JSON list of C-alpha atoms in Angstrom, two decimals:
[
{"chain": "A", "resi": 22, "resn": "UNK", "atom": "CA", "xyz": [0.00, 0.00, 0.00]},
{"chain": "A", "resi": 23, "resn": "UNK", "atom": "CA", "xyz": [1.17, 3.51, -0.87]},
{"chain": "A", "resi": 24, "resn": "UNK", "atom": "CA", "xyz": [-0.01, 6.61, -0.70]},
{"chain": "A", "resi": 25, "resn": "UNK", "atom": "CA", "xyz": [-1.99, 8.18, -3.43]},
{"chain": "A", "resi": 26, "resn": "UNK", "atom": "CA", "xyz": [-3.70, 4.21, -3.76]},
{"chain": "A", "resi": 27, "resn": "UNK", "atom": "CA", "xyz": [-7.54, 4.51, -4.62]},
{"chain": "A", "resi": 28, "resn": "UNK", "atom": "CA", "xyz": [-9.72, 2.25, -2.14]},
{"chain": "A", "resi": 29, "resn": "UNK", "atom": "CA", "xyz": [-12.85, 0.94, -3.98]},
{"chain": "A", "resi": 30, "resn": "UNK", "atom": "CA", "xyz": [-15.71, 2.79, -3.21]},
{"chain": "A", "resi": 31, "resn": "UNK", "atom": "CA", "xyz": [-18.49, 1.42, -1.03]},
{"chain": "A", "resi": 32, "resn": "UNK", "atom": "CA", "xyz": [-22.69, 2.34, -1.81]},
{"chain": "A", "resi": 33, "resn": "UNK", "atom": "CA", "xyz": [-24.67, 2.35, 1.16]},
{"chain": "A", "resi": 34, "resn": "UNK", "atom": "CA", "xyz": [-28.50, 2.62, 0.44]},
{"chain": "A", "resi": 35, "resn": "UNK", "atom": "CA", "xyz": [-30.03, 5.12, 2.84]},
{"chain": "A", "resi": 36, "resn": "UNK", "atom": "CA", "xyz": [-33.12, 3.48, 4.35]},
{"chain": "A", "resi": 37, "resn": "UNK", "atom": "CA", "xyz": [-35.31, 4.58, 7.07]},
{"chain": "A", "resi": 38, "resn": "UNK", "atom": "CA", "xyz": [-34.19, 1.57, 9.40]},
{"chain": "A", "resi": 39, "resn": "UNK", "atom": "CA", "xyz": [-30.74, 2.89, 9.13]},
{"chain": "A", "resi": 40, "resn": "UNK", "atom": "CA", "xyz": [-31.18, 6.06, 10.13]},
{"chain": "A", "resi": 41, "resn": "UNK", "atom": "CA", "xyz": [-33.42, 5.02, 13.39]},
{"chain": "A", "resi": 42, "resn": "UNK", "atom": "CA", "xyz": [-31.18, 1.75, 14.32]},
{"chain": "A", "resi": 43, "resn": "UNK", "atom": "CA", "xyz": [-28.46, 4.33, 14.19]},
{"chain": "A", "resi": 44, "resn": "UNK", "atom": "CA", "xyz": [-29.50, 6.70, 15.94]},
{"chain": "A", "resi": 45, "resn": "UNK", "atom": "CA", "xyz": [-30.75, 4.06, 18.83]},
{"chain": "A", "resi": 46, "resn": "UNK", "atom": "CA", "xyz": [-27.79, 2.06, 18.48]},
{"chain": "A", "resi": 47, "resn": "UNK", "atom": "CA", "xyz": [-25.37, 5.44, 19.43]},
{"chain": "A", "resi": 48, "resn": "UNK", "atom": "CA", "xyz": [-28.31, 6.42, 21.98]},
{"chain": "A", "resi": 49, "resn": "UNK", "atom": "CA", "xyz": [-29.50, 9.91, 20.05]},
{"chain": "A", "resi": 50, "resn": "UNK", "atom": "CA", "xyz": [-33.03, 9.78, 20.51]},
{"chain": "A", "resi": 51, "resn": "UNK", "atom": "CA", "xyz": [-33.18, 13.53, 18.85]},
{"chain": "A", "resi": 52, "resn": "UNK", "atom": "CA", "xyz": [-36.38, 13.66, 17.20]},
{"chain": "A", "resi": 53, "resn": "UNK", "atom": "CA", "xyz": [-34.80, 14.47, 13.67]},
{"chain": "A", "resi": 54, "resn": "UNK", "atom": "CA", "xyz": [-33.73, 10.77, 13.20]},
{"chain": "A", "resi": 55, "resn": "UNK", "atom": "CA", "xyz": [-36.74, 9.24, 14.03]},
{"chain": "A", "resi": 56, "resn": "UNK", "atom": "CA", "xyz": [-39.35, 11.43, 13.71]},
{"chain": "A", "resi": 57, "resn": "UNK", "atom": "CA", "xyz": [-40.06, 12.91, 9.99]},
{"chain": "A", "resi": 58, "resn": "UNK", "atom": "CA", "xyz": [-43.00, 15.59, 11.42]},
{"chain": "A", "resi": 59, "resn": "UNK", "atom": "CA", "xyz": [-40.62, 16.72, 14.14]},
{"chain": "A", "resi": 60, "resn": "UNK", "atom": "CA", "xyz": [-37.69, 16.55, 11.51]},
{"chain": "A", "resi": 61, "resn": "UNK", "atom": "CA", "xyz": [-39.87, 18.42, 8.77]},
{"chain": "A", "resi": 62, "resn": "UNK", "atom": "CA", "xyz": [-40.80, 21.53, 11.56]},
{"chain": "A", "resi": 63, "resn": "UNK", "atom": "CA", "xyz": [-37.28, 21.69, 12.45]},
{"chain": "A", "resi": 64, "resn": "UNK", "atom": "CA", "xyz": [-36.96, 22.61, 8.39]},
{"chain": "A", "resi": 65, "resn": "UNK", "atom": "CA", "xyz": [-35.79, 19.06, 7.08]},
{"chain": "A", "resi": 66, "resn": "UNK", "atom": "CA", "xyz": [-37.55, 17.54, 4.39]},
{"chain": "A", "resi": 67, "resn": "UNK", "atom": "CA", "xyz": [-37.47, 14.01, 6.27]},
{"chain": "A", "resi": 68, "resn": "UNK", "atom": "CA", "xyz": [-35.38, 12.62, 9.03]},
{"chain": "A", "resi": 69, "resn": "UNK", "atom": "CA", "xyz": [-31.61, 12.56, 8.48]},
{"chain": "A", "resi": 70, "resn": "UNK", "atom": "CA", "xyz": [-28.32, 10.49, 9.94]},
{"chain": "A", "resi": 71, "resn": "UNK", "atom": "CA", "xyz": [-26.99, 11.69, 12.60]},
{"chain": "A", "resi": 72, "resn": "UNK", "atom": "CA", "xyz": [-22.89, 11.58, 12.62]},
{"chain": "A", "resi": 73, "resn": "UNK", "atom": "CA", "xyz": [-22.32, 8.99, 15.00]},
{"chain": "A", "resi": 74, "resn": "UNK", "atom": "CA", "xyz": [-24.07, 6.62, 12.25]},
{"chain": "A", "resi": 75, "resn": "UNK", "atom": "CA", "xyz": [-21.76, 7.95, 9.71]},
{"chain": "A", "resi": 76, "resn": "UNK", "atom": "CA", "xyz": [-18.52, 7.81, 11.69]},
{"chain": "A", "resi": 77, "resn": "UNK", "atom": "CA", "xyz": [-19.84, 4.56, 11.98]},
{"chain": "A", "resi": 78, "resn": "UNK", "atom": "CA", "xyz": [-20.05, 3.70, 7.79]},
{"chain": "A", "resi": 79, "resn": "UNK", "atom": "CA", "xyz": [-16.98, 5.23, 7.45]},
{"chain": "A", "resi": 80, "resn": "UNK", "atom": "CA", "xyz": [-15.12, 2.96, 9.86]},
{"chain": "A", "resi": 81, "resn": "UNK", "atom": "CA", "xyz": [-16.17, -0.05, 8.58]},
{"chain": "A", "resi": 82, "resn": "UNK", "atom": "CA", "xyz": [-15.50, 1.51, 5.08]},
{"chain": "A", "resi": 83, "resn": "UNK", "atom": "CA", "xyz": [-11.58, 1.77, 5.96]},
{"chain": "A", "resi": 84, "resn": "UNK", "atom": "CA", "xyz": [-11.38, -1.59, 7.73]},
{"chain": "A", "resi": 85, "resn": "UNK", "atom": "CA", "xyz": [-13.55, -3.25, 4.83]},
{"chain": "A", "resi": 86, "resn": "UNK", "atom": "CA", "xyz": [-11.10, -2.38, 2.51]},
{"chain": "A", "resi": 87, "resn": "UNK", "atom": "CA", "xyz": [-7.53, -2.17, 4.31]},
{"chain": "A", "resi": 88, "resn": "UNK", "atom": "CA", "xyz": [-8.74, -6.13, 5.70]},
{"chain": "A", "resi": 89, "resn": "UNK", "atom": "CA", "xyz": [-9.70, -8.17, 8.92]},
{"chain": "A", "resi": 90, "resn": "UNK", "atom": "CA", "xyz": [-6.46, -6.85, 11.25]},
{"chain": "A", "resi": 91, "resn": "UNK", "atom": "CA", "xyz": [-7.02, -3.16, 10.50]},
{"chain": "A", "resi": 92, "resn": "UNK", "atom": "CA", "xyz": [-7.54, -1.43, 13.68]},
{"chain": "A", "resi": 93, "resn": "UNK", "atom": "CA", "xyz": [-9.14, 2.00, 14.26]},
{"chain": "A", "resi": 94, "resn": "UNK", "atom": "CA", "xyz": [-6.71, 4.55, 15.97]},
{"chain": "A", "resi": 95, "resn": "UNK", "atom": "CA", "xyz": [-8.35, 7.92, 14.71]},
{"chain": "A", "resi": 96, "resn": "UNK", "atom": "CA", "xyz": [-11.40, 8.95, 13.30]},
{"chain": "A", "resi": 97, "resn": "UNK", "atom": "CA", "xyz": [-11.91, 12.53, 12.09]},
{"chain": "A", "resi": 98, "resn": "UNK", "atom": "CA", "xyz": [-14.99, 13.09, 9.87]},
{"chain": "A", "resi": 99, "resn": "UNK", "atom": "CA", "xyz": [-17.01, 16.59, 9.14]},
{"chain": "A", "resi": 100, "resn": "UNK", "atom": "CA", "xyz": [-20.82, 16.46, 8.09]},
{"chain": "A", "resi": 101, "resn": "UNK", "atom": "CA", "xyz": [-21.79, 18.56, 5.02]},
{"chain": "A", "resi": 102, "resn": "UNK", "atom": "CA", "xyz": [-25.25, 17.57, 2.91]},
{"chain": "A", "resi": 103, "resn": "UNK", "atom": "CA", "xyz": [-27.76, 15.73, 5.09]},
{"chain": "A", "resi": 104, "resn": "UNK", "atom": "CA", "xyz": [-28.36, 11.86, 4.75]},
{"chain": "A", "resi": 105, "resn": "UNK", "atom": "CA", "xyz": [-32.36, 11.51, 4.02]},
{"chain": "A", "resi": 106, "resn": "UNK", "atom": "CA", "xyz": [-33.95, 8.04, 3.51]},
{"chain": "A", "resi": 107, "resn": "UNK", "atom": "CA", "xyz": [-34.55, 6.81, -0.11]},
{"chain": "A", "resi": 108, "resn": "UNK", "atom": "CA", "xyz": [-30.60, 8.21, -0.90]},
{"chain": "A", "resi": 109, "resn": "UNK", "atom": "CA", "xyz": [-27.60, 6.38, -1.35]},
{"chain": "A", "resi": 110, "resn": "UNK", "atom": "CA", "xyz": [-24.17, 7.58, 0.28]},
{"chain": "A", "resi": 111, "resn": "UNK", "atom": "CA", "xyz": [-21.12, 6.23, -1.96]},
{"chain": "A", "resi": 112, "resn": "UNK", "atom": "CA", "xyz": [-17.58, 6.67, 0.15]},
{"chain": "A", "resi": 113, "resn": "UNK", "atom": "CA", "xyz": [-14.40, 6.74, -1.53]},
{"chain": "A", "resi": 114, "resn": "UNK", "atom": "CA", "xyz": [-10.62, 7.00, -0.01]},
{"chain": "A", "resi": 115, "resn": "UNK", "atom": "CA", "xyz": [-7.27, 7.76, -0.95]},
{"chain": "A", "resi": 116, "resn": "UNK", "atom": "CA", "xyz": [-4.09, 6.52, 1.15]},
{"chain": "A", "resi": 117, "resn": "UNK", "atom": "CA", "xyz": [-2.78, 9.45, 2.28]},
{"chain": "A", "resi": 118, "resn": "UNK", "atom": "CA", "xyz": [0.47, 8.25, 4.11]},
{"chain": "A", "resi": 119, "resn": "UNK", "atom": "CA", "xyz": [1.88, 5.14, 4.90]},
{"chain": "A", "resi": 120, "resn": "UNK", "atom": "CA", "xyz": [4.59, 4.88, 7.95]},
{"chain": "A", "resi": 121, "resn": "UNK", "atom": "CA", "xyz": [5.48, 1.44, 8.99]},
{"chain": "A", "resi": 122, "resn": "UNK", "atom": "CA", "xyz": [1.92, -0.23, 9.89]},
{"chain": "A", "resi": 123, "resn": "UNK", "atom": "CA", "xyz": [0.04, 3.03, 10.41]},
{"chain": "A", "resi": 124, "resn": "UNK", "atom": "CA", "xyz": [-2.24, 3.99, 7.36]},
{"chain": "A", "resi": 125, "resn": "UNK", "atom": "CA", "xyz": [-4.12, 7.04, 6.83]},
{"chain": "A", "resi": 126, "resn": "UNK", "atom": "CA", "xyz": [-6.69, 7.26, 4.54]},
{"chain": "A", "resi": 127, "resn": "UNK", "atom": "CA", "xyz": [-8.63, 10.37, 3.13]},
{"chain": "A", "resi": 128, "resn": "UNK", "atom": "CA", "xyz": [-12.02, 10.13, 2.64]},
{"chain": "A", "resi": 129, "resn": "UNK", "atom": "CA", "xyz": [-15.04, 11.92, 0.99]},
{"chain": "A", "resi": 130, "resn": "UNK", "atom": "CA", "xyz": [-18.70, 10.50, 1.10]},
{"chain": "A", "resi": 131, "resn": "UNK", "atom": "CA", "xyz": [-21.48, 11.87, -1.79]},
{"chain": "A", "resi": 132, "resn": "UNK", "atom": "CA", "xyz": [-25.30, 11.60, -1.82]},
{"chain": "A", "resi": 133, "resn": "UNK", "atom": "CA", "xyz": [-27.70, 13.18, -4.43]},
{"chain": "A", "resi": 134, "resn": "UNK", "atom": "CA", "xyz": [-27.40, 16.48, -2.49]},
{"chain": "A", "resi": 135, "resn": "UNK", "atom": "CA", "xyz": [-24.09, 16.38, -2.48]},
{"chain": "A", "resi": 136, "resn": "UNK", "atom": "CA", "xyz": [-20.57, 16.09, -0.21]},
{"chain": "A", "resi": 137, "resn": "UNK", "atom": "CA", "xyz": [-21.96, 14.52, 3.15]},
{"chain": "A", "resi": 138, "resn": "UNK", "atom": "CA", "xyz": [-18.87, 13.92, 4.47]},
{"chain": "A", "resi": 139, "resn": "UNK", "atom": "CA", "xyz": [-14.97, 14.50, 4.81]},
{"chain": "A", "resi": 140, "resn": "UNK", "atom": "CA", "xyz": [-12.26, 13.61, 7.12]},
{"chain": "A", "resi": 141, "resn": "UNK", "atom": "CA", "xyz": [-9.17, 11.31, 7.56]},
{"chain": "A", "resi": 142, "resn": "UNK", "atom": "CA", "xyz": [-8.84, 7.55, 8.81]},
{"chain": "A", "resi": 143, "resn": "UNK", "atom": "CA", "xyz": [-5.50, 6.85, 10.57]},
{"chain": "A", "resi": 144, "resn": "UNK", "atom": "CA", "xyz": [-5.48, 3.00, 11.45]},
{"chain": "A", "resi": 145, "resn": "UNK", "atom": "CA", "xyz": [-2.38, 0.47, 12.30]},
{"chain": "A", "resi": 146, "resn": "UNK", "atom": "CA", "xyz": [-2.15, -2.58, 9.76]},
{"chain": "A", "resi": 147, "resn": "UNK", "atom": "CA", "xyz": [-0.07, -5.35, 11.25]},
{"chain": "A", "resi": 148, "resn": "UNK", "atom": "CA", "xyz": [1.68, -7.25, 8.93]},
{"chain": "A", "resi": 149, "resn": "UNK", "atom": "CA", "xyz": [0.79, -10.61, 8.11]},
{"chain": "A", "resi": 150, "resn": "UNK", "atom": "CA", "xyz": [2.13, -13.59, 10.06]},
{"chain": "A", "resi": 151, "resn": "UNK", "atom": "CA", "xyz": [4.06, -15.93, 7.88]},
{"chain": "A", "resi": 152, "resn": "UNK", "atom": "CA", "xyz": [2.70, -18.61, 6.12]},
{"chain": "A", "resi": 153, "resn": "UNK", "atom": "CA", "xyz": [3.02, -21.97, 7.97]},
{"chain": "A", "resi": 154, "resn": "UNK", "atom": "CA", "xyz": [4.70, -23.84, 4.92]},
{"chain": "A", "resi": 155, "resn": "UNK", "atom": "CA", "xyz": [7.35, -20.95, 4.98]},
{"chain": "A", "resi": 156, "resn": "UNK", "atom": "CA", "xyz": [8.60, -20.92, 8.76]},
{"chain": "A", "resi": 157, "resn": "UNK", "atom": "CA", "xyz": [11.74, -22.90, 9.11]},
{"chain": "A", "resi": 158, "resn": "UNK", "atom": "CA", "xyz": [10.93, -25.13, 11.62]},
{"chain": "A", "resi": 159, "resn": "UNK", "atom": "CA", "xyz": [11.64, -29.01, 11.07]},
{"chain": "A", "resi": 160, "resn": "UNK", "atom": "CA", "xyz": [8.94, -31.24, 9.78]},
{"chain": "A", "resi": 161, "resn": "UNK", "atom": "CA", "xyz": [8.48, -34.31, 10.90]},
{"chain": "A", "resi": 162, "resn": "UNK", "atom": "CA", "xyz": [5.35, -37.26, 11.05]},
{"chain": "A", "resi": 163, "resn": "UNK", "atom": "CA", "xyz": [2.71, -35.65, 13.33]},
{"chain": "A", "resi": 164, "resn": "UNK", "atom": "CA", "xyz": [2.99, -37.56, 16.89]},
{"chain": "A", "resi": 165, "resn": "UNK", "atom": "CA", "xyz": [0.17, -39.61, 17.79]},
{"chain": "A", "resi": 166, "resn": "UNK", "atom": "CA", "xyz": [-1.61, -38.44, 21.40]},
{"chain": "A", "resi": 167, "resn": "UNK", "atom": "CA", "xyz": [-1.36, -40.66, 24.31]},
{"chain": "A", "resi": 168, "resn": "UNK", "atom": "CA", "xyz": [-5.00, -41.46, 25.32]},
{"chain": "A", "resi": 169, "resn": "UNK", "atom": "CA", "xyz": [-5.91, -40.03, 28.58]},
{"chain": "A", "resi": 170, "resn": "UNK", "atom": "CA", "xyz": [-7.32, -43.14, 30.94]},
{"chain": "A", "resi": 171, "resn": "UNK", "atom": "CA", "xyz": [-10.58, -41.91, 32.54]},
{"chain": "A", "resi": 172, "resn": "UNK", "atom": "CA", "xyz": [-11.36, -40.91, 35.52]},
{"chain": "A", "resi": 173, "resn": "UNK", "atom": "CA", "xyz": [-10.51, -43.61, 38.28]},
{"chain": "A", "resi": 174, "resn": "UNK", "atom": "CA", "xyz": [-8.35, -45.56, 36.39]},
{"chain": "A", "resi": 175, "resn": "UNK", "atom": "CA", "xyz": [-8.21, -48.04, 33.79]},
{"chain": "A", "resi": 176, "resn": "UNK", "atom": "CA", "xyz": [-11.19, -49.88, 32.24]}
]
C-alpha cells in the first residue's frame, strides 16, 4: 500500500431503518432521526443520519477495505449535505500516508445532495504472520496423542 492508492468505493442505500437503528444504536433519541413531522418543523424535508451513524459507515468503510487486522486509531470526519432516507451515500478514499503499519486514509462520502462527508482515517495494519509452509521449523510425522485413561483408572 502507498499513498496516493484509490480504495474501492463502497454504496450504502439510505433506508429509514438505518437512520433510526443508528441513531438508537449510538443512543441519540433527537427527534430528527426518528421522527419525519418533528424533523420536517425543524426545516428538514425528512429525518436525516446523525454523525455517530456515519462515523460509523466510514469505519467499517476503511477496515472493509484495508482487511480483517485493521484497527481504528483515529477517526476525524465533518458532516456537510444531510443523509435523508430513499438516498444512497457512496464513500471513496485515498491513502494518504503510509509509515510502517500506520495507514491514513482520506475520505469523501457523496449523496444526491451532495458532499456529506470529509475527514481522515489513521489505522495500524499489522503485517501478516508468515505462512506456515514458509517458517523454518523441522517437519516431521505428526505424533500420535497418548489417550488419557478416565477418571478412576483403567477400564
Amino acid at each position: 500500500m502507498r499513498p496516493g492508492d484509490v480504495l474501492p468505493p463502497l454504496e450504502v442505500p439510505i433506508t429509514r431503518t438505518l437512520i433510526v437503528a443508528g441513531a438508537l444504536a449510538s443512543r441519540d433519541y433527537q427527534d430528527v432521526h426518528h421522527d419525519p413531522e418533528a424533523a420536517r418543523a425543524k426545516g428538514s424535508p425528512d429525518i436525516f443520519m446523525n454523525i455517530l451513524t456515519t462515523n460509523g459507515l466510514v469505519g467499517r468503510y476503511v477496515t472493509d477495505r484495508l482487511g480483517p487486522t485493521a484497527v481504528l486509531r483515529r477517526v476525524a470526519i465533518r458532516l456537510g449535505a444531510p443523509n435523508h432516507p430513499g438516498d444512497t451515500l457512496v464513500l471513496s478514499g485515498t491513502v494518504e500516508d503510509v509509515d510502517g503499519d500506520t495507514v491514513v486514509v482520506r475520505i469523501t462520502g457523496g449523496n444526491g445532495l451532495g458532499r456529506h462527508v470529509t475527514g481522515t482515517v489513521t489505522v495500524t495494519v499489522p503485517a501478516p504472520a508468515p505462512h506456515p509452509a514458509s517458517t523454518s521449523a523441522p517437519r516431521g510425522p505428526t505424533p500420535t496423542p497418548t489417550p488419557t485413561p478416565p477418571p478412576g483408572g483403567t477400564p
